[in-house]
């Protein structure tokens, strides 16, 4: 079974600064996807970024980038130039390739302070 | 596109009552998922369907929970009888499932269920 661990229940960052959220996972699979989802106070789950395990290049989406370390089974999210609207819960998730069973971490509550 | 639609957005009921949550997936999506989110257990997959057929219901907590998908545009999650520990946010998600590839899941706004 796959497990996803987010060891930081809460984090805070000053507006315009950079913050990194940690995620580790455990799997015996070689082909899989990793995700970061954002859940603002509205409750809506929003996909932030996705990484395919077979790609060595780290995914980037505007101010969001990941540090994917496959051997270490680590998948951290870096948010640059933090904005107040980034305040939310962030969930790391794992999905085996070709499978619809997505496993989520417990989440990290990020607060961006003005 | 309207996205995944869930109703009701909020439900308050008393212990022992039957609760039915509804979901309309995005048109053209052939996979549908029901998740439950609680403080204690986080976000858990309860059940998912491919082409209206239940594929994996191992996450359904007990026999009080049942889910149906009578057609490609509608699904229900029913709890009978409800208990206070069922209080949670229930999400529905859909995706355009294809075997062997990546299938992004699109989440609905969730239903916040409170069982008194």
CSV table of C-alpha atoms in Angstrom, one decimal, chain A:
chain,number,residue,atom,x,y,z
A,1,UNK,CA,0.0,0.0,0.0
A,2,UNK,CA,1.1,3.5,-0.7
A,3,UNK,CA,1.4,6.1,2.1
A,4,UNK,CA,1.9,9.8,1.9
A,5,UNK,CA,3.4,11.7,4.8
A,6,UNK,CA,3.4,15.5,5.3
A,7,UNK,CA,5.3,16.2,8.5
A,8,UNK,CA,4.5,19.9,8.8
A,9,UNK,CA,0.9,20.4,10.1
A,10,UNK,CA,1.3,24.2,9.9
A,11,UNK,CA,3.6,26.7,8.3
A,12,UNK,CA,3.6,30.4,7.9
A,13,UNK,CA,5.5,32.8,5.6
A,14,UNK,CA,5.7,36.5,5.0
A,15,UNK,CA,4.2,37.8,1.9
A,16,UNK,CA,6.6,37.9,-1.0
A,17,UNK,CA,8.9,35.3,0.6
A,18,UNK,CA,9.5,31.7,-0.4
A,19,UNK,CA,8.3,28.7,1.5
A,20,UNK,CA,8.8,25.0,1.0
A,21,UNK,CA,6.3,22.3,2.0
A,22,UNK,CA,7.6,18.8,2.5
A,23,UNK,CA,6.1,15.5,1.4
A,24,UNK,CA,7.5,11.9,1.5
A,25,UNK,CA,5.8,8.8,0.2
A,26,UNK,CA,6.3,5.1,0.4
A,27,UNK,CA,5.7,2.8,-2.6
A,28,UNK,CA,7.1,-0.1,-4.4
A,29,UNK,CA,5.7,1.1,-7.7
A,30,UNK,CA,8.0,2.6,-10.4
A,31,UNK,CA,5.4,4.4,-12.5
A,32,UNK,CA,3.3,6.8,-10.7
A,33,UNK,CA,2.2,10.4,-10.4
A,34,UNK,CA,2.5,12.9,-7.6
A,35,UNK,CA,0.4,15.9,-7.0
A,36,UNK,CA,0.0,19.0,-4.8
A,37,UNK,CA,-3.5,20.2,-4.2
A,38,UNK,CA,-4.5,23.4,-2.6
A,39,UNK,CA,-7.7,23.7,-0.5
A,40,UNK,CA,-8.5,27.3,0.4
A,41,UNK,CA,-11.2,28.2,3.0
A,42,UNK,CA,-13.8,27.8,0.2
A,43,UNK,CA,-13.1,24.0,0.5
A,44,UNK,CA,-12.6,23.7,-3.2
A,45,UNK,CA,-9.8,21.2,-4.1
A,46,UNK,CA,-7.5,22.8,-6.7
A,47,UNK,CA,-4.7,21.0,-8.5
A,48,UNK,CA,-1.5,23.1,-8.2
A,49,UNK,CA,1.1,20.9,-9.8
A,50,UNK,CA,1.7,17.4,-11.0
A,51,UNK,CA,4.8,15.3,-11.5
A,52,UNK,CA,5.3,12.1,-13.5
A,53,UNK,CA,7.7,9.8,-11.8
A,54,UNK,CA,9.4,8.8,-15.0
A,55,UNK,CA,10.3,12.4,-15.7
A,56,UNK,CA,13.5,13.6,-14.1
A,57,UNK,CA,12.8,17.2,-14.7
A,58,UNK,CA,11.0,19.0,-11.8
A,59,UNK,CA,7.6,20.3,-12.7
A,60,UNK,CA,7.0,24.1,-12.5
A,61,UNK,CA,3.8,26.1,-12.7
A,62,UNK,CA,4.5,29.9,-12.4
A,63,UNK,CA,5.4,30.5,-8.8
A,64,UNK,CA,5.0,26.9,-7.8
A,65,UNK,CA,7.8,24.3,-8.4
A,66,UNK,CA,8.6,20.9,-7.0
A,67,UNK,CA,11.8,19.2,-5.9
A,68,UNK,CA,11.2,15.6,-6.8
A,69,UNK,CA,13.8,13.1,-5.4
A,70,UNK,CA,12.7,9.7,-6.6
A,71,UNK,CA,15.3,7.7,-4.8
A,72,UNK,CA,14.5,9.4,-1.5
A,73,UNK,CA,10.8,9.3,-2.2
A,74,UNK,CA,10.5,13.0,-1.5
A,75,UNK,CA,8.3,15.5,-3.3
A,76,UNK,CA,8.5,19.0,-1.8
A,77,UNK,CA,6.6,22.1,-3.1
A,78,UNK,CA,8.2,25.5,-3.3
A,79,UNK,CA,6.1,28.6,-3.4
A,80,UNK,CA,8.0,31.7,-4.5
A,81,UNK,CA,6.9,35.3,-4.0
A,82,UNK,CA,4.1,34.1,-1.6
A,83,UNK,CA,0.8,35.9,-1.9
A,84,UNK,CA,-2.0,36.3,0.5
A,85,UNK,CA,-4.2,34.2,-1.7
A,86,UNK,CA,-1.8,31.3,-1.2
A,87,UNK,CA,-3.2,30.9,2.3
A,88,UNK,CA,-4.7,27.4,2.3
A,89,UNK,CA,-4.3,23.8,3.2
A,90,UNK,CA,-1.9,22.0,0.8
A,91,UNK,CA,-2.2,18.3,0.2
A,92,UNK,CA,0.4,16.0,-1.3
A,93,UNK,CA,-1.1,13.0,-3.2
A,94,UNK,CA,0.1,9.9,-4.9
A,95,UNK,CA,-1.5,7.9,-7.7
A,96,UNK,CA,-0.2,4.8,-9.4
A,97,UNK,CA,0.0,5.1,-13.2
A,98,UNK,CA,-3.2,3.7,-14.8
A,99,UNK,CA,-5.0,3.6,-11.4
A,100,UNK,CA,-7.6,5.9,-10.1
A,101,UNK,CA,-6.9,5.3,-6.4
A,102,UNK,CA,-5.3,8.6,-5.2
A,103,UNK,CA,-3.8,8.7,-1.8
A,104,UNK,CA,-3.5,12.0,0.1
A,105,UNK,CA,-1.3,13.2,2.9
A,106,UNK,CA,-2.7,14.8,6.0
A,107,UNK,CA,-2.1,18.3,4.7
A,108,UNK,CA,-0.1,21.3,5.7
A,109,UNK,CA,-1.9,24.5,6.7
A,110,UNK,CA,-0.1,27.4,5.1
A,111,UNK,CA,-0.7,31.0,6.3
A,112,UNK,CA,0.8,33.9,4.3
A,113,UNK,CA,1.2,36.9,6.5
A,114,UNK,CA,1.1,40.5,5.2
